[in-house]
Short mmCIF file of C-alpha atoms and ligand atoms in Angstrom, two decimals:
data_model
loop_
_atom_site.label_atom_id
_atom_site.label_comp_id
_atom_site.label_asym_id
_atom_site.label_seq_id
_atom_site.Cartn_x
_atom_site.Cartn_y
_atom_site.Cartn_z
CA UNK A 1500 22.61 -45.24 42.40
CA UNK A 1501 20.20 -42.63 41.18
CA UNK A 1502 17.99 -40.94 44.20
CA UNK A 1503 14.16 -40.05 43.43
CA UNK A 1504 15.42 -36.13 43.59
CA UNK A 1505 17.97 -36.67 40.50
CA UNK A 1506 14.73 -38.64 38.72
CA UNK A 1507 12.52 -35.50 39.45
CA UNK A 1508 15.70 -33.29 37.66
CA UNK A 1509 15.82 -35.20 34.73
CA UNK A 1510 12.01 -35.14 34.16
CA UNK A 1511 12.13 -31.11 34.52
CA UNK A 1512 15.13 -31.54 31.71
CA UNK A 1513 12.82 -33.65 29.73
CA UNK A 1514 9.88 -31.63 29.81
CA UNK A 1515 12.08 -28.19 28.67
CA UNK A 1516 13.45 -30.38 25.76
CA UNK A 1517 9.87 -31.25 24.35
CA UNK A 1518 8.72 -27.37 24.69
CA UNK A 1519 10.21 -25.07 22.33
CA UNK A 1520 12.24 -22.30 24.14
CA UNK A 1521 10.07 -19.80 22.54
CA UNK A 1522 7.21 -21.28 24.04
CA UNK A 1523 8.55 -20.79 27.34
CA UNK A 1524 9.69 -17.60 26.41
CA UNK A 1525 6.23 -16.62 25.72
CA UNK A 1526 4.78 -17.98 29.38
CA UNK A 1527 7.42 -15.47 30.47
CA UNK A 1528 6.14 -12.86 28.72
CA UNK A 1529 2.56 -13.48 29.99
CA UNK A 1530 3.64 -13.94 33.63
CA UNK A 1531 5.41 -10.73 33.81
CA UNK A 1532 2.65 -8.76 31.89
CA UNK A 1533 0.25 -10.33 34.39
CA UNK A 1534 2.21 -9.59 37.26
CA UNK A 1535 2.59 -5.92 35.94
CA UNK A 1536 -1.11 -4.72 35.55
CA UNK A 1537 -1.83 -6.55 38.44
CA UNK A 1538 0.36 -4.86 40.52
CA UNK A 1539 -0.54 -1.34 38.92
CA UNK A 1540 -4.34 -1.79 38.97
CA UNK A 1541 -5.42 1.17 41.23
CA UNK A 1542 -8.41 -0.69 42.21
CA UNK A 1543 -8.57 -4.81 43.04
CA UNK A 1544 -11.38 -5.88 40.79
CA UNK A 1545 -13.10 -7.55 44.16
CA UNK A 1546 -12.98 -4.25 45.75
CA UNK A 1547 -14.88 -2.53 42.81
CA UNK A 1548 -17.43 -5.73 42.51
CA UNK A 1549 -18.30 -5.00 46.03
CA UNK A 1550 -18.46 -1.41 45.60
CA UNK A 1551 -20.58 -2.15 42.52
CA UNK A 1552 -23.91 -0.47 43.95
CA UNK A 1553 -23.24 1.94 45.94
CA UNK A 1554 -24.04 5.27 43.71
CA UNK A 1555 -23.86 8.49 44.03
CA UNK A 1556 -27.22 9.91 45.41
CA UNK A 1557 -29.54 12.51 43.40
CA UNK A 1558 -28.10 15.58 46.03
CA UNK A 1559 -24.52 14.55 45.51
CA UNK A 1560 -25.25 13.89 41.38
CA UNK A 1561 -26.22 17.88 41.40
CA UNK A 1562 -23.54 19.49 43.09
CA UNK A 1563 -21.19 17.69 40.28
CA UNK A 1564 -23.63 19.19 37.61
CA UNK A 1565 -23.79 22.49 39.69
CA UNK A 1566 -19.62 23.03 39.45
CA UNK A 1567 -18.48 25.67 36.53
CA UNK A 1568 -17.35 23.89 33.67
CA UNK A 1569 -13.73 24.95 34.70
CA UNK A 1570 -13.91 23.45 37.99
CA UNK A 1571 -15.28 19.69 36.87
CA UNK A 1572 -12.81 19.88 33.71
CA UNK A 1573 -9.85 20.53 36.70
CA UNK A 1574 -11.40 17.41 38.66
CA UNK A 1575 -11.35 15.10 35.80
CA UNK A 1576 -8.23 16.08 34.75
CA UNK A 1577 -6.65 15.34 38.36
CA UNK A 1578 -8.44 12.12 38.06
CA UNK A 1579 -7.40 11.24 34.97
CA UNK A 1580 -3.90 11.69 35.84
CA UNK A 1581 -4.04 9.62 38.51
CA UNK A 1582 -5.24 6.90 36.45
CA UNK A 1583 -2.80 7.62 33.67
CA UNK A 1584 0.27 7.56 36.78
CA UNK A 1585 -0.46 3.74 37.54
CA UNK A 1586 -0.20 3.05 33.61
CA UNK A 1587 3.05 4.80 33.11
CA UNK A 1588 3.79 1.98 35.95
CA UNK A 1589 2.55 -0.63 34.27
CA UNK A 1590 4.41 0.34 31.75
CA UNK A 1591 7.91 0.55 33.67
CA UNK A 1592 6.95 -2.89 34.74
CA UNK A 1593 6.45 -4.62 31.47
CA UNK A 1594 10.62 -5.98 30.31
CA UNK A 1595 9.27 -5.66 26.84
CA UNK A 1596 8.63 -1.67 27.13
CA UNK A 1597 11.60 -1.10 29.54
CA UNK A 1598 14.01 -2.38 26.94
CA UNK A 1599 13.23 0.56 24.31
CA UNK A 1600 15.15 3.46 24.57
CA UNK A 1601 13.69 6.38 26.02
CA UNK A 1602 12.30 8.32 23.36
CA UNK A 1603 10.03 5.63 22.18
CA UNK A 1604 8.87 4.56 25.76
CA UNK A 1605 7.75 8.29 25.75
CA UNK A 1606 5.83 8.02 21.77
CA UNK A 1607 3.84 5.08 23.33
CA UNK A 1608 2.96 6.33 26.98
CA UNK A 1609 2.07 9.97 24.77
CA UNK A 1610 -0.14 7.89 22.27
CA UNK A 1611 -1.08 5.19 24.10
CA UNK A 1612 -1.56 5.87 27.92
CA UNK A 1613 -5.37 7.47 27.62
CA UNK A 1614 -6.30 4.17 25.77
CA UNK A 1615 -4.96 1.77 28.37
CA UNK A 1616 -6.75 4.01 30.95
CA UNK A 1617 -10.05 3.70 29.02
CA UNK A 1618 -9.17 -0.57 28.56
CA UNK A 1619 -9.19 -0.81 32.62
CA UNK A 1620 -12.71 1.89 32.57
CA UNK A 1621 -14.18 -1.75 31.72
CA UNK A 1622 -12.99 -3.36 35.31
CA UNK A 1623 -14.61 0.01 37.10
CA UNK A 1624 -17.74 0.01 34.65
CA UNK A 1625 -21.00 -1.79 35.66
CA UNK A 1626 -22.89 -2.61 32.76
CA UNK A 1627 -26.45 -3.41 35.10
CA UNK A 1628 -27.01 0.59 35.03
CA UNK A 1629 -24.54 1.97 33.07
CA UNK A 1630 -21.61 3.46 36.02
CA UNK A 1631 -18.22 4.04 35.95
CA UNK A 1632 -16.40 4.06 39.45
CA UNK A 1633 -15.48 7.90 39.80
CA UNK A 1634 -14.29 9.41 43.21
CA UNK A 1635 -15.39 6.87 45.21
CA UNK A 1636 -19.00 5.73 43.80
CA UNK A 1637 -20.63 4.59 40.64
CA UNK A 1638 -21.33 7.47 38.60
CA UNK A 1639 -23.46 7.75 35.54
CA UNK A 1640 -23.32 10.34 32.45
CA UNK A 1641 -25.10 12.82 33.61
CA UNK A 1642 -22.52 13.44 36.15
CA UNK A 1643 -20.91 14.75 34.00
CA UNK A 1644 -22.85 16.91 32.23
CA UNK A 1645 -21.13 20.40 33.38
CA UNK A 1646 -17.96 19.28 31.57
CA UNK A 1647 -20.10 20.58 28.45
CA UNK A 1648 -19.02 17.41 26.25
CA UNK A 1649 -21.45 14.76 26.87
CA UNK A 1650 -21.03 13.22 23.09
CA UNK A 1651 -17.19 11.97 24.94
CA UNK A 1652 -18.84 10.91 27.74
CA UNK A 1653 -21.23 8.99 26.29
CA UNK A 1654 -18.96 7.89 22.91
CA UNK A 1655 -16.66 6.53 26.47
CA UNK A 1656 -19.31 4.58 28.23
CA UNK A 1657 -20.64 3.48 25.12
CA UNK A 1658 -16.78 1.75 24.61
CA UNK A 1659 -16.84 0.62 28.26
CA UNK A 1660 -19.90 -1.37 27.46
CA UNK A 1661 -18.71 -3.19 24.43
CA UNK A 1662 -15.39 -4.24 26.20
CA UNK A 1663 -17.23 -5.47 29.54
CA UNK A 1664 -19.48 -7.50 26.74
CA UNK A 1665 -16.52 -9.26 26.20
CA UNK A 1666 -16.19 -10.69 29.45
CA UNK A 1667 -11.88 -10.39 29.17
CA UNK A 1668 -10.29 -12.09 32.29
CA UNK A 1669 -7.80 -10.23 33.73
CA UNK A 1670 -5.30 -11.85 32.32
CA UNK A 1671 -6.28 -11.02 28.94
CA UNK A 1672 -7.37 -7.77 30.23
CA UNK A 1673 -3.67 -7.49 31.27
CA UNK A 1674 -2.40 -8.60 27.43
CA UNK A 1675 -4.68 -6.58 26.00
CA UNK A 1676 -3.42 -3.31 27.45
CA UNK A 1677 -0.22 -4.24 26.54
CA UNK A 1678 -0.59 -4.59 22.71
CA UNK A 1679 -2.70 -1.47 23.02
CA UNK A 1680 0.88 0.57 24.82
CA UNK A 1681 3.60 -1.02 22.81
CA UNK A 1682 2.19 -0.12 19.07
CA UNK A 1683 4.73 -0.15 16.70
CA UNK A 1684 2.80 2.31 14.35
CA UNK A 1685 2.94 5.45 16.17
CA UNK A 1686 4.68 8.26 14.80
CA UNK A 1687 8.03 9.31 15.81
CA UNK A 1688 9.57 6.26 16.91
CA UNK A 1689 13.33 5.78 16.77
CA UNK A 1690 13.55 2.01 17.06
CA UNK A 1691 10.84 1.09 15.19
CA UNK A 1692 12.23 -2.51 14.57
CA UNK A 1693 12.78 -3.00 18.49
CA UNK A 1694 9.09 -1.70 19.15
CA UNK A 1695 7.80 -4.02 16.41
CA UNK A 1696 9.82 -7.28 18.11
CA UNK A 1697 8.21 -6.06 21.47
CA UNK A 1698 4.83 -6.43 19.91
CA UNK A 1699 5.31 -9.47 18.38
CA UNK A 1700 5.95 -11.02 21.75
CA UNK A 1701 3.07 -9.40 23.28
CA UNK A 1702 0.90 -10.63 20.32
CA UNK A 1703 1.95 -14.13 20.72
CA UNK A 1704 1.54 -14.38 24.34
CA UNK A 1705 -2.21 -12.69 23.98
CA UNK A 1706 -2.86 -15.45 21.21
CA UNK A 1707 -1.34 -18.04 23.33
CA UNK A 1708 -3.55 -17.32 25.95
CA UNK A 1709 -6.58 -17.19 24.44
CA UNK A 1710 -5.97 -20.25 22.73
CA UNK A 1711 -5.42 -21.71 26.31
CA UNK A 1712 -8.93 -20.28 27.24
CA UNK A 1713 -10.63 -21.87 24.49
CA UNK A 1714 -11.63 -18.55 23.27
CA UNK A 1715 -9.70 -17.61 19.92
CA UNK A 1716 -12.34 -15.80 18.27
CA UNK A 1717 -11.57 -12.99 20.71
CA UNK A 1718 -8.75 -12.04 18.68
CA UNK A 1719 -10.19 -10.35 16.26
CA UNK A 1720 -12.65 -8.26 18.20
CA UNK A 1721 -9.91 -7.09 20.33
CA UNK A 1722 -8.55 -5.73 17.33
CA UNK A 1723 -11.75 -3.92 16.09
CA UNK A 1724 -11.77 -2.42 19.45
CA UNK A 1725 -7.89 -0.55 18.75
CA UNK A 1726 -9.53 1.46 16.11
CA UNK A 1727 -12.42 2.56 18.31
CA UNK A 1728 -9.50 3.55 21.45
CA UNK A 1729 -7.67 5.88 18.97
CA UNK A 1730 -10.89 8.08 17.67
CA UNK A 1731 -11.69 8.33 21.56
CA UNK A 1732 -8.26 9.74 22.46
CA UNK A 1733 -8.60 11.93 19.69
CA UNK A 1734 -12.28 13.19 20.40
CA UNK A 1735 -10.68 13.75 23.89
CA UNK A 1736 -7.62 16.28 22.47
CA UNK A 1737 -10.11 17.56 20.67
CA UNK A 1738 -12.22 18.33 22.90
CA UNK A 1739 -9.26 19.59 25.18
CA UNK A 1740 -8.42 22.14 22.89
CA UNK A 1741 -12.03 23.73 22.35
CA UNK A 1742 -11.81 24.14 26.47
CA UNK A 1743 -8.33 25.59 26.45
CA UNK A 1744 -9.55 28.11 23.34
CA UNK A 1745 -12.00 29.22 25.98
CA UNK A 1746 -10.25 28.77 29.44
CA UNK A 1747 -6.42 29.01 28.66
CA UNK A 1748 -5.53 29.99 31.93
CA UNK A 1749 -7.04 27.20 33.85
CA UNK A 1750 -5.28 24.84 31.67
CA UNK A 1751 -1.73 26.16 31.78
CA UNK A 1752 -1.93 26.91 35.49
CA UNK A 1753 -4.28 24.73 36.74
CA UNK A 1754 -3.78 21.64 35.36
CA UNK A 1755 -1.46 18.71 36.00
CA UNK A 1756 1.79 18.84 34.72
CA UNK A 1757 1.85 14.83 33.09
CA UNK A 1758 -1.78 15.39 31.87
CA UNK A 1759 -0.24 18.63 29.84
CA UNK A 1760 2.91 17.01 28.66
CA UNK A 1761 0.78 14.25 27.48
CA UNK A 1762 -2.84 15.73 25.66
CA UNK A 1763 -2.04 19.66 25.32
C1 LIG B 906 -8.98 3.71 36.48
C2 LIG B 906 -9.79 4.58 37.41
C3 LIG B 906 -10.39 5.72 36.66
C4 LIG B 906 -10.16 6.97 37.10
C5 LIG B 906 -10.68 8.18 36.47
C6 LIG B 906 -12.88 15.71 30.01
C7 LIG B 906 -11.91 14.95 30.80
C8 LIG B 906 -10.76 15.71 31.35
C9 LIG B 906 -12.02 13.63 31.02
C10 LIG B 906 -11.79 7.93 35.44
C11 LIG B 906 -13.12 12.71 30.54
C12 LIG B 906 -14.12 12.38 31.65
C13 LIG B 906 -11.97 9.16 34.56
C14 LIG B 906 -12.26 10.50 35.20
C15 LIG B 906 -14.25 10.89 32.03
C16 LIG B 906 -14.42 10.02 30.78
C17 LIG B 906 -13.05 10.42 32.88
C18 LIG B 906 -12.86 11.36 34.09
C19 LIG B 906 -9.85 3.22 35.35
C20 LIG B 906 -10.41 4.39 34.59
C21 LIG B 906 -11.20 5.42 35.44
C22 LIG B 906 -12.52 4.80 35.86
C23 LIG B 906 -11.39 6.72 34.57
C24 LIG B 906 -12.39 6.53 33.43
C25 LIG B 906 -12.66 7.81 32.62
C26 LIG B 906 -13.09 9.00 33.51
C27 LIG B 906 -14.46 8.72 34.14
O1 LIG B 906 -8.40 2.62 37.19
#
């Protein structure tokens, strides 16, 4: 006769034949992209909530605004690299993006790897007073100040704010960096039509799970936010070149190699 283990098979069988494969292609898809950013994440979100309050004090806040405007740019730049290395991982991670040849995996991380970094500023951003986790302690803008372009900094926090206003769970967090990477629109890709099927996937899986979530309407402010990313990347180069015009040196020598390849 038929044991209670063959009953349990045929009700797994069952329950793939009433799902579409696609749909179970698309819990795939979420799954891994979940698995990827959280695995890549630099900093466990419960490590930064209970790091949340513990800020740099007015001494230490100084000797950042005391350091030559060479020396802080070299500092951020080393930190931004090492924010920009975990989403190149991420990125490895993430089937989708590891399929495309490697041209085009190099397009998106080039055009795309500053605006996942400024997606996860929202995890290490506390909206209460305005901080963004920065060697070690919750720093605000004026930190920054010797870098001698506070309109980024503030245009930066000012994004950080209206993405932790959306409240994104991690998972959509995770989603949402992923349609901002693999963007079929960037210039200069050779498989266009491979990037664009990539998307698709990773558009239907962040859909999918907000749908789950109950929270649809999110869609379309996620969306609002991609045009915001791209003038902050480019306010960034921008602002990259006007310090190279006047400290070329320090950038070609000083300066991280990836952070080079990818902004200079
Ligand atoms: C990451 C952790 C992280 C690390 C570094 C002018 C210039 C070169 C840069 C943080 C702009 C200055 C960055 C360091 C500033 C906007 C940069 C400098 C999430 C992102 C985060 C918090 C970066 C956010 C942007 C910062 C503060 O896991």
């Amino acid at each position: 006769g038929m044991s209670r283990g063959d009953m349990r098979v045929n009700y797994e069988l069952e329950d793939s034949f009433c799902y579409p494969t696609s749909m179970m292609r698309i819990e795939e898809v979420c799954a891994s992209i979940v698995r990827s950013h959280r695995e890549t994440s630099q900093y466990r979100l419960e490590e930064l909530q209970a790091l949340r309050w513990k800020l740099f004090s007015r001494e230490e806040v100084h000797a950042y605004q005391s350091k030559s405007m060479d020396e802080m740019w070299q500092y951020c730049a080393l930190r931004l690299t090492d924010a920009v290395q975990y989403v190149v991982e991420f990125a490895k991670r993430i089937p989708g993006f590891r399929q495309l040849c490697q041209n085009d995996q190099i397009v998106l991380l080039k055009n795309g790897s500053m605006e996942v970094v400024l997606v996860r500023m929202s995890r290490a951003f506390n909206t209460e007073n305005n901080t963004v986790f920065f060697d070690g302690k919750f720093a605000g803008t004026e930190l920054f100040k010797s870098l001698g372009c506070i309109d980024l900094i503030t245009a930066v926090f000012d994004f950080a704010h209206s993405l932790c206003a959306l409240r994104l769970t991690e998972q959509q967090a995770a989603l949402f960096s992923a349609l901002v990477l693999i963007n079929s629109d960037r210039p200069c890709l050779e498989e266009r039509g491979r990037v664009e099927r990539a998307r698709k996937e990773v558009e239907l899986a962040l859909s999918h799970t907000l749908h789950r979530d109950n929270q649809d309407g999110l869609i379309h402010k996620l969306y609002q936010k991609v045009s915001v990313l791209k003038s902050l990347c480019n306010l960034h180069i921008e602002k990259l070149r006007w310090f190279r015009q006047q400290n070329p040196l320090t950038v070609h020598s000083l300066f991280p190699p990836l952070y080079k390849e990818l902004f200079a």
